mmCIF file of C-alpha atoms and ligand atoms in Angstrom:
data_model
loop_
_atom_site.group_PDB
_atom_site.id
_atom_site.type_symbol
_atom_site.label_atom_id
_atom_site.label_comp_id
_atom_site.label_asym_id
_atom_site.label_seq_id
_atom_site.Cartn_x
_atom_site.Cartn_y
_atom_site.Cartn_z
ATOM 1 C CA UNK A 1 -38.929 0.776 59.739
ATOM 2 C CA UNK A 2 -35.583 -0.658 60.956
ATOM 3 C CA UNK A 3 -33.839 1.549 63.514
ATOM 4 C CA UNK A 4 -35.600 2.281 66.785
ATOM 5 C CA UNK A 5 -34.405 4.558 69.589
ATOM 6 C CA UNK A 6 -36.294 4.186 72.891
ATOM 7 C CA UNK A 7 -35.893 6.872 75.614
ATOM 8 C CA UNK A 8 -36.987 5.771 79.090
ATOM 9 C CA UNK A 9 -37.569 7.711 82.305
ATOM 10 C CA UNK A 10 -38.603 7.055 85.885
ATOM 11 C CA UNK A 11 -42.105 6.058 84.845
ATOM 12 C CA UNK A 12 -40.930 2.721 83.389
ATOM 13 C CA UNK A 13 -39.549 1.721 86.812
ATOM 14 C CA UNK A 14 -42.475 3.075 88.853
ATOM 15 C CA UNK A 15 -44.327 -0.255 88.848
ATOM 16 C CA UNK A 16 -41.140 -1.937 90.128
ATOM 17 C CA UNK A 17 -41.514 0.223 93.241
ATOM 18 C CA UNK A 18 -38.846 2.836 92.374
ATOM 19 C CA UNK A 19 -39.974 6.383 93.144
ATOM 20 C CA UNK A 20 -40.343 8.768 90.243
ATOM 21 C CA UNK A 21 -39.222 12.373 90.653
ATOM 22 C CA UNK A 22 -42.160 14.646 89.943
ATOM 23 C CA UNK A 23 -45.259 12.519 90.565
ATOM 24 C CA UNK A 24 -47.190 12.726 93.838
ATOM 25 C CA UNK A 25 -44.914 11.415 96.630
ATOM 26 C CA UNK A 26 -41.993 11.605 94.203
ATOM 27 C CA UNK A 27 -38.348 12.122 95.225
ATOM 28 C CA UNK A 28 -38.428 15.840 94.564
ATOM 29 C CA UNK A 29 -41.271 16.223 97.042
ATOM 30 C CA UNK A 30 -39.080 14.957 99.839
ATOM 31 C CA UNK A 31 -35.728 16.355 98.716
ATOM 32 C CA UNK A 32 -34.783 19.674 97.093
ATOM 33 C CA UNK A 33 -32.936 19.053 93.827
ATOM 34 C CA UNK A 34 -30.471 21.818 94.673
ATOM 35 C CA UNK A 35 -29.719 20.078 98.039
ATOM 36 C CA UNK A 36 -28.986 16.593 96.667
ATOM 37 C CA UNK A 37 -28.442 16.506 92.866
ATOM 38 C CA UNK A 38 -25.964 19.296 91.965
ATOM 39 C CA UNK A 39 -22.156 19.517 92.257
ATOM 40 C CA UNK A 40 -22.672 22.592 94.443
ATOM 41 C CA UNK A 41 -24.790 20.554 96.887
ATOM 42 C CA UNK A 42 -22.054 17.882 97.051
ATOM 43 C CA UNK A 43 -19.389 20.508 97.796
ATOM 44 C CA UNK A 44 -21.624 22.126 100.439
ATOM 45 C CA UNK A 45 -22.858 18.994 102.247
ATOM 46 C CA UNK A 46 -21.352 15.742 100.909
ATOM 47 C CA UNK A 47 -22.862 13.663 103.739
ATOM 48 C CA UNK A 48 -26.433 14.738 102.856
ATOM 49 C CA UNK A 49 -25.813 13.860 99.182
ATOM 50 C CA UNK A 50 -24.073 10.540 99.918
ATOM 51 C CA UNK A 51 -26.889 9.531 102.309
ATOM 52 C CA UNK A 52 -29.489 10.336 99.581
ATOM 53 C CA UNK A 53 -27.720 8.118 97.009
ATOM 54 C CA UNK A 54 -26.772 5.383 99.526
ATOM 55 C CA UNK A 55 -30.508 5.105 100.318
ATOM 56 C CA UNK A 56 -31.491 4.872 96.649
ATOM 57 C CA UNK A 57 -28.581 2.505 95.778
ATOM 58 C CA UNK A 58 -29.692 0.088 98.518
ATOM 59 C CA UNK A 59 -33.365 0.339 97.490
ATOM 60 C CA UNK A 60 -32.792 -0.397 93.790
ATOM 61 C CA UNK A 61 -31.110 -3.687 94.653
ATOM 62 C CA UNK A 62 -34.337 -4.915 96.302
ATOM 63 C CA UNK A 63 -36.455 -4.207 93.178
ATOM 64 C CA UNK A 64 -37.178 -6.372 90.125
ATOM 65 C CA UNK A 65 -37.641 -5.461 86.462
ATOM 66 C CA UNK A 66 -41.316 -5.367 85.391
ATOM 67 C CA UNK A 67 -43.204 -6.424 82.257
ATOM 68 C CA UNK A 68 -42.219 -3.207 80.457
ATOM 69 C CA UNK A 69 -38.481 -3.821 80.967
ATOM 70 C CA UNK A 70 -38.911 -7.468 79.886
ATOM 71 C CA UNK A 71 -40.892 -6.497 76.769
ATOM 72 C CA UNK A 72 -38.102 -4.128 75.635
ATOM 73 C CA UNK A 73 -35.490 -6.848 76.213
ATOM 74 C CA UNK A 74 -37.605 -9.196 74.076
ATOM 75 C CA UNK A 75 -37.886 -6.542 71.313
ATOM 76 C CA UNK A 76 -34.072 -6.127 71.380
ATOM 77 C CA UNK A 77 -33.688 -9.896 70.913
ATOM 78 C CA UNK A 78 -36.379 -10.441 68.242
ATOM 79 C CA UNK A 79 -36.543 -7.126 66.273
ATOM 80 C CA UNK A 80 -35.269 -7.404 62.678
ATOM 81 C CA UNK A 81 -33.540 -4.007 62.891
ATOM 82 C CA UNK A 82 -31.540 -2.019 65.469
ATOM 83 C CA UNK A 83 -32.940 -1.138 68.894
ATOM 84 C CA UNK A 84 -31.104 1.232 71.251
ATOM 85 C CA UNK A 85 -32.393 2.028 74.750
ATOM 86 C CA UNK A 86 -31.316 5.458 76.043
ATOM 87 C CA UNK A 87 -32.294 5.708 79.692
ATOM 88 C CA UNK A 88 -32.371 8.638 82.096
ATOM 89 C CA UNK A 89 -32.713 6.079 84.888
ATOM 90 C CA UNK A 90 -29.833 5.254 87.215
ATOM 91 C CA UNK A 91 -31.274 1.814 88.076
ATOM 92 C CA UNK A 92 -30.127 -1.405 86.344
ATOM 93 C CA UNK A 93 -33.564 -2.868 85.623
ATOM 94 C CA UNK A 94 -33.186 -2.789 81.809
ATOM 95 C CA UNK A 95 -30.032 -4.907 82.059
ATOM 96 C CA UNK A 96 -31.531 -7.236 84.668
ATOM 97 C CA UNK A 97 -34.438 -7.801 82.246
ATOM 98 C CA UNK A 98 -31.879 -8.956 79.649
ATOM 99 C CA UNK A 99 -31.357 -5.838 77.504
ATOM 100 C CA UNK A 100 -27.731 -5.167 76.487
ATOM 101 C CA UNK A 101 -27.885 -2.156 74.159
ATOM 102 C CA UNK A 102 -28.578 0.374 76.950
ATOM 103 C CA UNK A 103 -26.984 3.849 77.324
ATOM 104 C CA UNK A 104 -27.264 5.443 80.793
ATOM 105 C CA UNK A 105 -27.128 9.120 79.875
ATOM 106 C CA UNK A 106 -27.465 10.177 83.565
ATOM 107 C CA UNK A 107 -25.157 7.495 85.020
ATOM 108 C CA UNK A 108 -25.896 4.579 87.294
ATOM 109 C CA UNK A 109 -26.360 3.916 91.008
ATOM 110 C CA UNK A 110 -24.205 0.815 90.867
ATOM 111 C CA UNK A 111 -20.950 2.588 90.035
ATOM 112 C CA UNK A 112 -18.752 4.773 92.202
ATOM 113 C CA UNK A 113 -16.566 7.370 90.502
ATOM 114 C CA UNK A 114 -13.200 8.419 91.960
ATOM 115 C CA UNK A 115 -12.700 12.145 91.438
ATOM 116 C CA UNK A 116 -8.976 11.744 92.273
ATOM 117 C CA UNK A 117 -7.965 9.125 89.653
ATOM 118 C CA UNK A 118 -11.143 9.183 87.478
ATOM 119 C CA UNK A 119 -11.636 5.412 87.835
ATOM 120 C CA UNK A 120 -15.135 3.948 88.012
ATOM 121 C CA UNK A 121 -15.888 0.930 90.202
ATOM 122 C CA UNK A 122 -18.934 -1.349 90.427
ATOM 123 C CA UNK A 123 -20.400 -0.374 93.814
ATOM 124 C CA UNK A 124 -23.312 -1.922 95.731
ATOM 125 C CA UNK A 125 -22.455 -0.635 99.224
ATOM 126 C CA UNK A 126 -22.389 2.819 100.787
ATOM 127 C CA UNK A 127 -20.175 5.875 100.188
ATOM 128 C CA UNK A 128 -21.033 8.025 103.220
ATOM 129 C CA UNK A 129 -18.292 6.221 105.233
ATOM 130 C CA UNK A 130 -15.669 7.545 102.755
ATOM 131 C CA UNK A 131 -14.259 4.188 101.584
ATOM 132 C CA UNK A 132 -10.866 4.371 99.781
ATOM 133 C CA UNK A 133 -10.773 4.112 95.984
ATOM 134 C CA UNK A 134 -9.737 0.499 95.118
ATOM 135 C CA UNK A 135 -7.249 1.912 92.557
ATOM 136 C CA UNK A 136 -5.607 5.006 94.102
ATOM 137 C CA UNK A 137 -6.638 4.645 97.773
ATOM 138 C CA UNK A 138 -7.999 8.209 97.951
ATOM 139 C CA UNK A 139 -11.295 8.764 99.844
ATOM 140 C CA UNK A 140 -12.658 10.597 96.779
ATOM 141 C CA UNK A 141 -15.539 8.391 95.634
ATOM 142 C CA UNK A 142 -18.833 9.979 94.537
ATOM 143 C CA UNK A 143 -22.007 8.511 92.966
ATOM 144 C CA UNK A 144 -21.468 7.964 89.208
ATOM 145 C CA UNK A 145 -24.576 9.939 88.336
ATOM 146 C CA UNK A 146 -24.934 13.116 86.220
ATOM 147 C CA UNK A 147 -26.064 16.002 88.412
ATOM 148 C CA UNK A 148 -27.892 19.148 87.214
ATOM 149 C CA UNK A 149 -25.384 21.404 85.456
ATOM 150 C CA UNK A 150 -23.178 18.454 84.498
ATOM 151 C CA UNK A 151 -22.752 17.095 80.988
ATOM 152 C CA UNK A 152 -24.782 13.958 80.311
ATOM 153 C CA UNK A 153 -22.918 10.814 79.186
ATOM 154 C CA UNK A 154 -22.863 9.274 75.696
ATOM 155 C CA UNK A 155 -24.228 12.354 73.909
ATOM 156 C CA UNK A 156 -22.310 11.641 70.659
ATOM 157 C CA UNK A 157 -23.604 8.042 70.461
ATOM 158 C CA UNK A 158 -27.134 9.250 71.294
ATOM 159 C CA UNK A 159 -27.188 11.954 68.576
ATOM 160 C CA UNK A 160 -25.685 9.457 66.075
ATOM 161 C CA UNK A 161 -28.490 7.007 66.866
ATOM 162 C CA UNK A 162 -31.118 9.756 66.542
ATOM 163 C CA UNK A 163 -29.720 10.644 63.115
ATOM 164 C CA UNK A 164 -30.255 7.009 61.996
ATOM 165 C CA UNK A 165 -33.614 6.475 63.690
ATOM 166 C CA UNK A 166 -36.795 5.564 61.785
ATOM 167 C CA UNK A 167 -38.811 5.500 65.038
ATOM 168 C CA UNK A 168 -38.306 7.370 68.349
ATOM 169 C CA UNK A 169 -40.309 6.145 71.347
ATOM 170 C CA UNK A 170 -40.403 7.876 74.772
ATOM 171 C CA UNK A 171 -41.601 5.759 77.722
ATOM 172 C CA UNK A 172 -42.366 7.007 81.267
ATOM 173 C CA UNK A 173 -40.802 10.441 81.088
ATOM 174 C CA UNK A 174 -42.268 13.877 81.922
ATOM 175 C CA UNK A 175 -40.130 15.738 79.397
ATOM 176 C CA UNK A 176 -38.998 18.131 82.120
ATOM 177 C CA UNK A 177 -35.229 17.643 81.951
ATOM 178 C CA UNK A 178 -32.910 18.620 79.071
ATOM 179 C CA UNK A 179 -31.199 17.604 76.832
ATOM 180 C CA UNK A 180 -33.344 14.374 77.017
ATOM 181 C CA UNK A 181 -36.602 16.348 76.728
ATOM 182 C CA UNK A 182 -35.392 17.756 73.395
ATOM 183 C CA UNK A 183 -34.701 14.397 71.709
ATOM 184 C CA UNK A 184 -38.262 14.113 70.320
ATOM 185 C CA UNK A 185 -37.842 17.370 68.405
ATOM 186 C CA UNK A 186 -34.372 16.307 67.180
ATOM 187 C CA UNK A 187 -35.703 12.912 66.033
ATOM 188 C CA UNK A 188 -38.733 14.479 64.374
ATOM 189 C CA UNK A 189 -36.631 17.035 62.501
ATOM 190 C CA UNK A 190 -34.370 14.178 61.345
ATOM 191 C CA UNK A 191 -37.423 12.387 59.814
ATOM 192 C CA UNK A 192 -38.223 9.783 62.454
ATOM 193 C CA UNK A 193 -41.780 8.833 63.446
ATOM 194 C CA UNK A 194 -42.349 9.620 67.163
ATOM 195 C CA UNK A 195 -44.485 7.804 69.781
ATOM 196 C CA UNK A 196 -45.057 8.546 73.486
ATOM 197 C CA UNK A 197 -46.096 5.815 75.967
ATOM 198 C CA UNK A 198 -46.834 7.444 79.337
ATOM 199 C CA UNK A 199 -49.274 7.329 82.272
ATOM 200 C CA UNK A 200 -50.309 10.925 81.457
ATOM 201 C CA UNK A 201 -49.483 13.366 78.646
ATOM 202 C CA UNK A 202 -45.962 14.748 79.238
ATOM 203 C CA UNK A 203 -44.772 18.356 78.933
ATOM 204 C CA UNK A 204 -43.588 17.558 75.371
ATOM 205 C CA UNK A 205 -46.588 15.466 74.345
ATOM 206 C CA UNK A 206 -47.506 17.851 71.521
ATOM 207 C CA UNK A 207 -44.193 17.096 69.772
ATOM 208 C CA UNK A 208 -45.119 13.430 69.250
ATOM 209 C CA UNK A 209 -46.922 12.002 66.191
ATOM 210 C CA UNK A 210 -48.809 9.701 68.575
ATOM 211 C CA UNK A 211 -49.288 9.629 72.363
ATOM 212 C CA UNK A 212 -50.788 6.685 74.273
ATOM 213 C CA UNK A 213 -51.670 6.966 77.968
ATOM 214 C CA UNK A 214 -51.579 4.108 80.477
ATOM 215 C CA UNK A 215 -49.231 2.172 82.766
ATOM 216 C CA UNK A 216 -45.968 1.040 81.125
ATOM 217 C CA UNK A 217 -46.544 -2.595 82.099
ATOM 218 C CA UNK A 218 -49.620 -2.593 79.820
ATOM 219 C CA UNK A 219 -48.627 -0.143 77.019
ATOM 220 C CA UNK A 220 -45.087 -1.445 76.375
ATOM 221 C CA UNK A 221 -45.844 -5.202 75.967
ATOM 222 C CA UNK A 222 -48.824 -4.255 73.721
ATOM 223 C CA UNK A 223 -46.617 -1.999 71.537
ATOM 224 C CA UNK A 224 -43.860 -4.667 71.340
ATOM 225 C CA UNK A 225 -46.425 -7.256 70.173
ATOM 226 C CA UNK A 226 -47.518 -4.846 67.432
ATOM 227 C CA UNK A 227 -43.909 -4.258 66.306
ATOM 228 C CA UNK A 228 -43.035 -7.958 66.207
ATOM 229 C CA UNK A 229 -46.323 -8.835 64.480
ATOM 230 C CA UNK A 230 -45.784 -6.023 61.884
HETATM 231 C C1 LIG B 1 -26.896 19.791 80.990
HETATM 232 C C2 LIG B 1 -29.485 11.652 87.705
HETATM 233 C C3 LIG B 1 -25.223 20.890 79.651
HETATM 234 C C4 LIG B 1 -29.404 11.920 89.158
HETATM 235 C C5 LIG B 1 -30.782 13.450 86.634
HETATM 236 C C6 LIG B 1 -32.728 23.853 78.549
HETATM 237 C C7 LIG B 1 -33.840 24.448 79.064
HETATM 238 C C8 LIG B 1 -34.002 24.498 80.467
HETATM 239 C C9 LIG B 1 -33.085 23.932 81.363
HETATM 240 C C10 LIG B 1 -31.979 23.339 80.841
HETATM 241 C C11 LIG B 1 -31.793 23.324 79.447
HETATM 242 N N1 LIG B 1 -30.640 22.659 79.215
HETATM 243 C C12 LIG B 1 -30.087 22.311 80.423
HETATM 244 C C13 LIG B 1 -30.891 22.705 81.429
HETATM 245 C C14 LIG B 1 -30.649 22.506 82.849
HETATM 246 C C15 LIG B 1 -31.082 21.120 83.354
HETATM 247 C C16 LIG B 1 -32.562 20.956 83.210
HETATM 248 O O1 LIG B 1 -33.055 20.350 82.275
HETATM 249 N N2 LIG B 1 -33.272 21.506 84.191
HETATM 250 C C17 LIG B 1 -34.746 21.322 84.217
HETATM 251 C C18 LIG B 1 -35.182 20.939 85.603
HETATM 252 C C19 LIG B 1 -35.425 22.541 83.698
HETATM 253 N N3 LIG B 1 -30.375 20.049 82.654
HETATM 254 C C20 LIG B 1 -29.130 19.716 83.108
HETATM 255 O O2 LIG B 1 -28.559 20.264 84.018
HETATM 256 C C21 LIG B 1 -28.449 18.560 82.373
HETATM 257 N N4 LIG B 1 -27.112 18.914 81.988
HETATM 258 O O3 LIG B 1 -27.788 20.348 80.436
HETATM 259 O O4 LIG B 1 -25.544 19.966 80.699
HETATM 260 C C22 LIG B 1 -25.582 20.303 78.281
HETATM 261 C C23 LIG B 1 -26.357 21.008 77.405
HETATM 262 C C24 LIG B 1 -26.637 20.462 76.130
HETATM 263 C C25 LIG B 1 -26.172 19.235 75.727
HETATM 264 C C26 LIG B 1 -25.401 18.573 76.632
HETATM 265 C C27 LIG B 1 -25.151 19.100 77.930
HETATM 266 C C28 LIG B 1 -28.285 17.335 83.283
HETATM 267 C C29 LIG B 1 -29.599 16.827 83.739
HETATM 268 C C30 LIG B 1 -29.416 15.472 84.443
HETATM 269 C C31 LIG B 1 -29.695 15.568 85.924
HETATM 270 N N5 LIG B 1 -29.707 14.241 86.539
HETATM 271 N N6 LIG B 1 -30.748 12.191 87.168
HETATM 272 C C32 LIG B 1 -30.499 11.256 89.966
HETATM 273 O O5 LIG B 1 -31.209 10.394 89.428
HETATM 274 O O6 LIG B 1 -30.568 11.596 91.161
HETATM 275 S S1 LIG B 1 -32.286 14.074 86.004
HETATM 276 C C33 LIG B 1 -33.511 13.014 86.657
HETATM 277 O O7 LIG B 1 -34.691 13.748 86.600
HETATM 278 C C34 LIG B 1 -33.795 11.791 85.816
HETATM 279 O O8 LIG B 1 -32.639 11.179 85.320
HETATM 280 C C35 LIG B 1 -34.677 12.342 84.705
HETATM 281 O O9 LIG B 1 -33.892 12.890 83.665
HETATM 282 C C36 LIG B 1 -35.385 13.448 85.413
HETATM 283 C C37 LIG B 1 -36.720 12.951 85.866
HETATM 284 O O10 LIG B 1 -37.507 12.926 84.795
HETATM 285 P P1 LIG B 1 -38.379 11.595 84.453
HETATM 286 O O11 LIG B 1 -37.477 10.409 84.386
HETATM 287 O O12 LIG B 1 -39.195 11.959 83.281
HETATM 288 O O13 LIG B 1 -39.277 11.388 85.784
HETATM 289 P P2 LIG B 1 -40.497 12.298 86.292
HETATM 290 O O14 LIG B 1 -40.761 11.874 87.684
HETATM 291 O O15 LIG B 1 -40.263 13.726 86.004
HETATM 292 O O16 LIG B 1 -41.729 11.836 85.363
HETATM 293 C C38 LIG B 1 -42.183 10.514 85.394
HETATM 294 C C39 LIG B 1 -43.132 10.358 84.213
HETATM 295 O O17 LIG B 1 -43.549 8.986 84.156
HETATM 296 C C40 LIG B 1 -44.381 11.228 84.321
HETATM 297 O O18 LIG B 1 -44.658 11.801 83.054
HETATM 298 C C41 LIG B 1 -45.488 10.213 84.714
HETATM 299 O O19 LIG B 1 -46.727 10.530 84.116
HETATM 300 C C42 LIG B 1 -44.947 8.918 84.083
HETATM 301 N N7 LIG B 1 -45.335 7.702 84.823
HETATM 302 C C43 LIG B 1 -45.444 7.544 86.170
HETATM 303 N N8 LIG B 1 -45.808 6.258 86.456
HETATM 304 C C44 LIG B 1 -45.886 5.609 85.253
HETATM 305 C C45 LIG B 1 -45.568 6.532 84.203
HETATM 306 N N9 LIG B 1 -45.589 6.197 82.901
HETATM 307 C C46 LIG B 1 -45.922 4.911 82.598
HETATM 308 N N10 LIG B 1 -46.227 3.960 83.540
HETATM 309 C C47 LIG B 1 -46.233 4.262 84.877
HETATM 310 N N11 LIG B 1 -46.539 3.354 85.772
#
């Protein structure tokens, strides 16, 4: 057991006070996906979309990584083999907990992407006021997140890591969104052992060799202790 791929979702950041999407009171209860998280929505009403992401970008900067983020950063530092974190989250809590091998397959809140010159810029402020791109000066900045119908980032590196994985672990994800929700089947077919750590059984729970239920801040440090003791 050397190479581990960990997939994380909104559930790992829930105890840091970041809303999940589908749980009670989640983002999708207050906003319609098709109004705020598709390229069509952005073309139709860019102000509504920019306000939605400006709100979330400001909020994430007031939150702190929790024990689950810190435990994964510790595993990265102390594990004898390779650990890669593939996250669906657009927050930076994995990195702020000290992890460095993190792929954001759905982008990040803290970047702005210029659709005129394709440059990406670290961004902590707002975009609704149409600020000029620092490179080309065009007012063409959008959130650097992957919307529904858009191609996720880093797919080649993710599939390469899945091909080399001995263990695939999914943490805090409902298994509702593809292609991420299909990784457990890919990993399983490629011979990896699969483990789910989630508050409740996910939609893909039956694909996992083992599923443990509970809050991430309890399950993840426990699992990391087991791995480092093994
Ligand atoms: C694409 C960024 C082509 C923006 C996001 C196949 C079948 C059906 C549909 C499709 C398909 N293939 C593609 C689609 C279409 C679509 C899709 O999947 N639709 C769904 C709704 C059916 N997918 C796409 O459009 C994707 N693009 O497919 O391009 C392609 C095809 C093949 C290969 C390459 C490309 C792009 C999807 C990305 C959209 N952008 N985010 C933003 O953040 O605003 S998705 C967004 O929602 C998140 O990133 C995440 O992916 C998803 C939310 O899911 P979770 O993170 O799991 O969160 P959720 O709230 O659902 O669940 C939380 C879980 O945590 C729960 O299980 C809960 O029990 C648990 N939990 C809660 N608290 C805790 C906890 N666990 C532990 N501790 C706790 N305390």
